[in-house]
Amino acid sequence: MIYTSSYWTMHDMGNVRFDQIIYIMSQPLRGTDPLKIREFIVQPLLSAISFAGFAGVLVYFLGTHQFSLRNNRPIKRRKVLSPIFLFLAVLLLSSGLTLGIREVGYEDVKAYYFEDTEVYDDYYVDPSDKQLQFPNKKRNLVYIFLESMESSYADKDIGGIEEENLIPDLTNFALEEGTQFSNTGQEKLGGMMQIPGANQTASSMVAQTSGTPLRASNGVLDVNAYGKEDPNDFFPGVYSLGEVLDKEDYNQMLFMGSKADYAGKKAYFEQHGNYDVRDYYWARQEGLIPEDYYEWWGYEDDKLFDFAKDSLTELADQKEPFNFTMLTADTHFEDGYATDETPDLFGDQYSNVIHDSDEKIKEFIDWMKTQPFYEDTTVVLVGDHLTMDSDFFEDIDPNYQRTVYNVFLNTGKNEVNNNNRLFSALDMYPSTLSALDVQIPGDRLGLGVDLFSGEQTLMEQMGYEAFDEEMTKRSDYYDKYLMQGSDYDIERRNADE
């Protein structure tokens, strides 16, 4: 089961790291795509059961039938078969573990469980200790997480890997209108590097808004809360963007067409910023979709953008500044969500869906530009992680560096060092506040650095590979001060109580 599950995970999903597997295993199944559950049952689960069933039948046959030597002397089954069965059991278990770890990555498993990092001890800056200075007239924020949106989807002439540009509008936003931070040179589309603890939707959303990776604390699974409704302690040691803005009297909303409770998103945003969470369940309750409606991960982005206009207008009509955070879903793996209206321009469903999402985002931004609130609103468009579509990039140049898309619109920032940068989701936290004209003493929050300041990020100081490796390792500081208790600590505390 260990081997078949590991093989299926790494080959069916792609772009998966060990920390991500552990975190998802610590979460309830509620909100999971039913298709993936069915695929798991049909592929790794049935494969493991079939193999175990065959082995069980063989053992039963050998254990219940009498065998004789040529001289008709019966074999003493217990004496002969018991050590053989024991040997085979140990062999199969060790083989399954070894092959499973090989699929996931030995170095990742070793670092996660057995190696320590001092990065948090040396560099972590507690945002709650910083005296952040907001401008007299506070700017609004629209922050849109774009599911699996890579800069790699652009064409090769401008920094992507495709023959044709799948994201022409997002390219224009990045190169012509806003400020993108790029790992490449001028006039090239680039982006941020993916790191452990920010490599799936929930963990990236947390990392981008707290400057801290999200990983399951070392120990047994399913003990630490990680977003379960009871107790209410999702990542209690971090001080996030939502909490900073909540303290400044911002009205905040998280808007998505999927189920917000999946992977703890609802718990995080409600507990770290008092967001009004409007997801699939909210849309059904409000009568925006029928009670039995369920498409893709909830309801599709075509409806999402339409519904978002009303909720965003509702926020803007209030006197306080606002933070409207949204998550798209159509570009999720596998192959994305295509409707009958999705144009077939590229002969490939995922390419068509990516291009269609690009157009939907452009239409939504154009609509915002016509609204009275836009003048005082900063817009951040950013991918959550690299795509997990297992075969979309299987034939690309192995030396090409895929990156996650980002752009800041309507900031008023000039003379920014935004090219040839090495950065990650962690740096989006202070950079977003800086884009709102907030002054950050020291230009650092969490493990993130304000990209607008020109200061070197930790990744630039250490190098990408070294920083990625450090983020894979365990940290006592992380468990004690940010997670505020490893799984072992919480299990012991619950036992004492």
Coordinates of N, CA and C in Angstrom, one line a residue, residues 263-420:
A263 N -8.5 21.6 3.4 CA -7.1 21.9 3.7 C -7.0 23.0 4.7
G264 N -8.0 23.4 5.4 CA -8.0 24.4 6.5 C -8.0 25.8 6.0
K265 N -8.4 26.1 4.8 CA -8.4 27.5 4.3 C -9.4 28.4 5.1
K266 N -10.5 27.8 5.4 CA -11.6 28.6 6.1 C -11.1 28.9 7.5
A267 N -10.6 27.9 8.2 CA -10.1 28.2 9.5 C -9.0 29.2 9.6
Y268 N -8.0 29.1 8.7 CA -6.9 30.1 8.7 C -7.4 31.5 8.5
F269 N -8.2 31.7 7.5 CA -8.6 33.1 7.2 C -9.6 33.7 8.2
E270 N -10.4 32.8 8.8 CA -11.3 33.3 9.8 C -10.6 33.6 11.1
Q271 N -9.6 32.8 11.4 CA -8.8 33.0 12.7 C -7.7 34.0 12.5
H272 N -7.3 34.3 11.3 CA -6.2 35.2 11.1 C -6.7 36.4 10.2
G273 N -7.6 37.2 10.8 CA -8.1 38.4 10.1 C -9.6 38.5 10.0
N274 N -10.3 37.6 10.6 CA -11.7 37.7 10.7 C -12.4 38.0 9.3
Y275 N -12.0 37.2 8.3 CA -12.5 37.3 7.0 C -14.0 36.8 6.9
D276 N -14.7 37.4 6.1 CA -16.1 36.9 5.7 C -15.8 35.9 4.6
V277 N -16.0 34.6 4.9 CA -15.7 33.6 3.9 C -16.9 33.2 3.1
R278 N -16.8 33.4 1.8 CA -17.9 33.1 0.9 C -17.4 32.1 -0.1
D279 N -17.9 30.9 0.0 CA -17.4 29.8 -0.8 C -18.6 29.1 -1.5
Y280 N -18.4 27.8 -1.9 CA -19.4 27.0 -2.5 C -20.7 26.9 -1.6
Y281 N -20.5 26.7 -0.4 CA -21.6 26.5 0.5 C -22.4 27.8 0.6
W282 N -21.7 29.0 0.7 CA -22.3 30.3 0.8 C -23.2 30.5 -0.5
A283 N -22.6 30.2 -1.7 CA -23.3 30.5 -2.9 C -24.6 29.6 -2.9
R284 N -24.5 28.4 -2.5 CA -25.7 27.5 -2.4 C -26.7 28.1 -1.4
Q285 N -26.2 28.5 -0.3 CA -27.2 29.1 0.7 C -27.8 30.3 0.2
E286 N -27.1 31.1 -0.5 CA -27.7 32.4 -1.0 C -28.6 32.2 -2.3
G287 N -28.7 31.0 -2.7 CA -29.5 30.7 -3.9 C -28.9 31.1 -5.2
L288 N -27.5 31.3 -5.2 CA -26.9 31.6 -6.5 C -26.7 30.4 -7.4
I289 N -26.6 29.3 -6.7 CA -26.6 28.0 -7.5 C -27.6 27.0 -6.8
P290 N -28.1 26.1 -7.6 CA -29.1 25.1 -7.0 C -28.4 24.3 -5.9
E291 N -29.3 23.7 -5.0 CA -28.8 22.9 -3.9 C -28.0 21.7 -4.3
D292 N -28.4 21.2 -5.4 CA -27.7 20.0 -5.9 C -26.6 20.3 -6.9
Y293 N -26.2 21.5 -7.1 CA -25.3 21.9 -8.1 C -23.8 21.6 -7.6
Y294 N -23.1 20.9 -8.4 CA -21.7 20.7 -8.1 C -20.9 20.4 -9.4
E295 N -20.0 21.3 -9.8 CA -19.2 21.2 -10.9 C -17.7 21.4 -10.5
W296 N -16.9 20.6 -11.1 CA -15.4 20.7 -10.8 C -15.2 20.6 -9.3
W297 N -14.7 21.7 -8.7 CA -14.4 21.7 -7.2 C -15.5 22.4 -6.5
G298 N -16.6 22.7 -7.1 CA -17.8 23.4 -6.5 C -18.6 24.0 -7.6
Y299 N -18.3 25.3 -7.9 CA -18.8 25.8 -9.1 C -17.7 26.6 -9.9
E300 N -17.9 26.7 -11.2 CA -16.8 27.1 -12.1 C -16.6 28.6 -12.1
D301 N -15.4 29.0 -12.6 CA -14.9 30.4 -12.5 C -15.8 31.3 -13.3
D302 N -16.5 30.8 -14.3 CA -17.4 31.7 -15.1 C -18.4 32.4 -14.2
K303 N -19.0 31.5 -13.3 CA -19.9 32.1 -12.3 C -19.1 32.8 -11.2
L304 N -17.9 32.3 -10.8 CA -17.2 33.0 -9.7 C -16.9 34.5 -10.0
F305 N -16.5 34.8 -11.2 CA -16.2 36.2 -11.5 C -17.5 37.0 -11.5
D306 N -18.6 36.5 -12.0 CA -19.8 37.2 -12.0 C -20.3 37.5 -10.5
F307 N -20.3 36.4 -9.7 CA -20.7 36.6 -8.3 C -19.8 37.5 -7.6
A308 N -18.5 37.5 -7.9 CA -17.5 38.3 -7.2 C -17.8 39.8 -7.4
K309 N -18.3 40.2 -8.5 CA -18.6 41.6 -8.8 C -19.5 42.2 -7.8
D310 N -20.6 41.4 -7.5 CA -21.6 41.9 -6.5 C -21.0 42.0 -5.1
S311 N -20.2 41.0 -4.7 CA -19.6 41.0 -3.3 C -18.5 42.1 -3.2
L312 N -17.8 42.3 -4.3 CA -16.7 43.3 -4.2 C -17.4 44.7 -4.2
T313 N -18.5 44.9 -4.9 CA -19.2 46.1 -4.9 C -19.8 46.4 -3.5
E314 N -20.3 45.3 -2.9 CA -20.8 45.4 -1.5 C -19.7 45.9 -0.5
L315 N -18.5 45.3 -0.6 CA -17.4 45.8 0.2 C -17.0 47.2 -0.1
A316 N -17.0 47.6 -1.3 CA -16.6 48.9 -1.7 C -17.6 50.0 -1.3
D317 N -18.8 49.6 -1.1 CA -19.9 50.6 -0.7 C -19.8 51.0 0.8
Q318 N -19.0 50.2 1.5 CA -18.8 50.6 3.0 C -17.7 51.6 3.1
K319 N -17.7 52.3 4.2 CA -16.8 53.5 4.4 C -15.4 53.0 4.7
E320 N -15.2 51.8 5.3 CA -13.9 51.4 5.6 C -13.1 50.9 4.4
P321 N -11.8 50.9 4.4 CA -11.0 50.2 3.4 C -11.3 48.7 3.4
F322 N -11.0 48.0 2.3 CA -11.3 46.6 2.2 C -10.2 45.8 1.6
N323 N -10.2 44.5 1.9 CA -9.3 43.5 1.3 C -10.2 42.4 0.8
F324 N -10.3 42.3 -0.5 CA -11.0 41.3 -1.2 C -10.1 40.3 -1.8
T325 N -10.1 39.1 -1.2 CA -9.2 38.0 -1.6 C -10.0 36.9 -2.3
M326 N -9.5 36.5 -3.5 CA -10.3 35.5 -4.3 C -9.3 34.4 -4.8
L327 N -9.9 33.2 -5.0 CA -9.2 32.1 -5.5 C -10.0 31.5 -6.7
T328 N -9.3 31.3 -7.8 CA -9.9 30.7 -9.0 C -9.6 29.2 -8.9
A329 N -10.3 28.4 -9.8 CA -10.1 26.9 -9.7 C -10.1 26.3 -11.1
D330 N -10.5 26.9 -12.2 CA -10.7 26.2 -13.5 C -9.4 25.6 -14.0
T331 N -8.2 26.2 -13.6 CA -7.0 25.7 -14.1 C -6.3 24.7 -13.2
H332 N -7.1 24.1 -12.3 CA -6.6 23.0 -11.4 C -6.4 21.8 -12.3
F333 N -5.5 20.9 -11.8 CA -5.2 19.7 -12.5 C -6.5 18.8 -12.4
E334 N -6.7 17.8 -13.1 CA -6.0 17.3 -14.3 C -6.8 17.9 -15.5
D335 N -6.0 18.6 -16.4 CA -6.5 19.2 -17.7 C -7.5 20.4 -17.5
G336 N -7.8 20.8 -16.3 CA -8.6 22.0 -16.1 C -10.1 21.7 -16.4
Y337 N -10.9 22.8 -16.2 CA -12.3 22.6 -16.4 C -12.7 23.4 -17.6
A338 N -13.2 22.7 -18.6 CA -13.6 23.3 -19.9 C -15.2 23.2 -20.0
T339 N -15.8 24.3 -20.5 CA -17.2 24.2 -20.8 C -17.4 24.2 -22.3
D340 N -18.7 24.1 -22.7 CA -19.0 24.1 -24.1 C -18.6 25.4 -24.8
E341 N -18.5 26.5 -23.9 CA -18.1 27.8 -24.5 C -16.6 28.1 -24.5
T342 N -15.8 27.1 -23.9 CA -14.4 27.3 -23.9 C -13.8 27.1 -25.3
P343 N -13.2 28.1 -26.0 CA -12.7 28.0 -27.3 C -11.6 27.0 -27.5
D344 N -11.7 26.2 -28.5 CA -10.6 25.2 -28.8 C -9.6 25.8 -29.7
L345 N -8.6 26.5 -29.2 CA -7.7 27.2 -30.0 C -6.3 26.5 -30.1
F346 N -6.1 25.5 -29.2 CA -4.8 24.9 -29.2 C -4.8 23.4 -29.4
G347 N -6.0 22.8 -29.5 CA -6.1 21.3 -29.6 C -5.7 20.6 -28.4
D348 N -5.7 21.3 -27.2 CA -5.3 20.6 -26.0 C -6.2 21.3 -24.9
Q349 N -6.9 20.5 -24.1 CA -7.9 21.1 -23.2 C -7.2 22.0 -22.1
Y350 N -6.1 21.5 -21.6 CA -5.5 22.4 -20.5 C -5.0 23.7 -21.1
S351 N -4.5 23.7 -22.3 CA -4.0 24.9 -22.9 C -5.2 25.8 -23.1
N352 N -6.3 25.3 -23.6 CA -7.6 26.0 -23.8 C -8.1 26.6 -22.6
V353 N -8.1 25.9 -21.5 CA -8.6 26.4 -20.2 C -7.7 27.5 -19.6
I354 N -6.4 27.3 -19.8 CA -5.5 28.4 -19.3 C -5.7 29.7 -20.0
H355 N -5.9 29.6 -21.4 CA -6.1 30.8 -22.2 C -7.5 31.4 -21.8
D356 N -8.5 30.6 -21.6 CA -9.8 31.1 -21.3 C -9.8 31.8 -19.9
S357 N -9.0 31.2 -19.0 CA -8.9 31.8 -17.7 C -8.2 33.2 -17.8
D358 N -7.2 33.3 -18.6 CA -6.5 34.6 -18.9 C -7.5 35.6 -19.4
E359 N -8.4 35.2 -20.2 CA -9.4 36.2 -20.7 C -10.4 36.6 -19.6
K360 N -10.8 35.6 -18.8 CA -11.7 35.9 -17.7 C -11.1 36.9 -16.7
I361 N -9.9 36.7 -16.4 CA -9.2 37.6 -15.5 C -9.1 39.0 -16.1
K362 N -8.8 39.1 -17.4 CA -8.7 40.4 -18.1 C -10.0 41.1 -18.0
E363 N -11.1 40.4 -18.3 CA -12.5 41.0 -18.2 C -12.8 41.5 -16.8
F364 N -12.4 40.8 -15.8 CA -12.7 41.2 -14.5 C -11.9 42.4 -14.1
I365 N -10.6 42.5 -14.5 CA -9.8 43.7 -14.2 C -10.3 44.9 -14.9
D366 N -10.7 44.7 -16.2 CA -11.3 45.8 -17.0 C -12.6 46.3 -16.3
W367 N -13.4 45.4 -15.7 CA -14.6 45.8 -15.0 C -14.2 46.7 -13.8
M368 N -13.2 46.2 -13.1 CA -12.8 47.0 -11.9 C -12.3 48.4 -12.2
K369 N -11.7 48.5 -13.4 CA -11.2 49.8 -13.8 C -12.3 50.8 -14.0
T370 N -13.5 50.3 -14.2 CA -14.6 51.2 -14.5 C -15.3 51.6 -13.2
Q371 N -14.9 51.0 -12.1 CA -15.6 51.2 -10.8 C -14.9 52.4 -10.0
P372 N -15.7 53.1 -9.3 CA -15.2 54.2 -8.5 C -14.1 53.9 -7.5
F373 N -14.1 52.6 -7.0 CA -13.1 52.3 -6.0 C -11.7 52.0 -6.5
Y374 N -11.6 51.8 -7.9 CA -10.4 51.3 -8.4 C -9.2 52.3 -8.2
E375 N -9.5 53.5 -8.3 CA -8.4 54.5 -8.1 C -7.6 54.3 -6.8
D376 N -8.3 53.9 -5.8 CA -7.6 53.7 -4.5 C -7.4 52.3 -4.1
T377 N -7.3 51.4 -5.2 CA -7.2 50.0 -5.0 C -5.9 49.4 -5.6
T378 N -5.2 48.7 -4.9 CA -4.0 47.9 -5.4 C -4.5 46.5 -5.7
V379 N -4.1 46.0 -6.9 CA -4.5 44.6 -7.3 C -3.3 43.8 -7.4
V380 N -3.3 42.6 -6.8 CA -2.3 41.6 -6.8 C -2.8 40.4 -7.5
L381 N -2.2 40.0 -8.6 CA -2.5 38.7 -9.3 C -1.3 37.8 -9.2
V382 N -1.5 36.6 -8.6 CA -0.4 35.8 -8.3 C -0.9 34.3 -8.4
G383 N 0.0 33.4 -8.9 CA -0.3 32.0 -8.9 C -0.1 31.5 -7.5
D384 N -0.7 30.3 -7.2 CA -0.5 29.7 -5.9 C 0.7 28.8 -6.0
H385 N 0.9 28.0 -7.1 CA 1.9 27.1 -7.2 C 2.1 26.7 -8.6
L386 N 3.1 25.9 -8.9 CA 3.3 25.3 -10.3 C 2.2 24.3 -10.5
T387 N 1.9 24.1 -11.8 CA 0.8 23.2 -12.1 C 1.1 21.8 -11.6
M388 N 0.1 21.0 -11.2 CA 0.2 19.6 -10.8 C -0.3 18.7 -11.9
D389 N -0.6 19.3 -13.0 CA -1.0 18.4 -14.2 C 0.2 17.6 -14.6
S390 N 0.1 16.3 -14.5 CA 1.3 15.4 -14.5 C 2.0 15.3 -15.8
D391 N 1.3 15.6 -17.0 CA 1.9 15.4 -18.3 C 2.0 16.7 -19.1
F392 N 1.6 17.8 -18.6 CA 1.6 19.0 -19.4 C 3.0 19.5 -19.8
F393 N 3.9 19.3 -18.9 CA 5.3 19.8 -19.2 C 6.3 18.6 -19.3
E394 N 5.8 17.4 -19.6 CA 6.7 16.3 -19.6 C 7.8 16.3 -20.7
D395 N 7.6 17.1 -21.7 CA 8.5 17.1 -22.9 C 9.4 18.4 -22.9
I396 N 9.3 19.2 -21.9 CA 10.1 20.5 -22.0 C 11.5 20.3 -21.7
D397 N 12.3 21.3 -22.0 CA 13.8 21.3 -21.7 C 14.0 21.2 -20.2
P398 N 14.7 20.1 -19.8 CA 14.9 19.9 -18.3 C 15.6 21.1 -17.6
N399 N 16.3 21.9 -18.4 CA 17.1 23.0 -17.9 C 16.2 24.3 -17.7
Y400 N 15.0 24.2 -18.2 CA 14.1 25.4 -18.1 C 13.6 25.5 -16.7
Q401 N 13.7 26.7 -16.1 CA 13.2 27.0 -14.8 C 11.8 27.5 -14.8
R402 N 10.8 26.6 -14.4 CA 9.4 27.0 -14.3 C 9.2 27.9 -13.1
T403 N 8.4 28.9 -13.2 CA 8.1 29.9 -12.1 C 6.7 30.2 -12.0
V404 N 6.3 30.7 -10.9 CA 4.9 31.1 -10.6 C 4.7 32.6 -10.9
Y405 N 3.6 32.8 -11.6 CA 3.2 34.2 -12.1 C 2.9 35.1 -10.9
N406 N 3.3 36.4 -11.2 CA 2.9 37.5 -10.2 C 2.9 38.8 -10.9
V407 N 2.0 39.7 -10.5 CA 2.1 41.1 -10.9 C 1.3 42.0 -9.9
F408 N 1.8 43.2 -9.7 CA 1.2 44.2 -8.8 C 0.7 45.3 -9.7
L409 N -0.6 45.6 -9.6 CA -1.2 46.6 -10.5 C -1.7 47.8 -9.6
N410 N -1.5 49.0 -10.2 CA -2.0 50.2 -9.6 C -1.4 50.5 -8.2
T411 N -0.1 50.4 -8.2 CA 0.7 50.7 -7.0 C 1.3 52.1 -6.9
G412 N 1.6 52.7 -8.0 CA 2.3 54.0 -7.9 C 3.8 53.8 -7.7
K413 N 4.3 52.6 -7.6 CA 5.7 52.4 -7.4 C 6.5 52.6 -8.6
N414 N 7.6 53.3 -8.5 CA 8.5 53.5 -9.6 C 10.0 53.1 -9.2
E415 N 10.8 53.0 -10.2 CA 12.2 52.7 -10.0 C 12.4 51.5 -9.1
V416 N 11.8 50.4 -9.5 CA 11.8 49.1 -8.7 C 12.8 48.2 -9.3
N417 N 13.6 47.5 -8.4 CA 14.5 46.5 -8.9 C 13.8 45.2 -9.0
N418 N 13.2 44.9 -10.1 CA 12.3 43.8 -10.2 C 12.8 42.7 -11.2
N419 N 13.9 42.8 -11.8 CA 14.5 41.8 -12.7 C 15.6 41.0 -12.0
N420 N 15.8 39.8 -12.5 CA 16.8 38.9 -12.0 C 16.7 38.8 -10.5

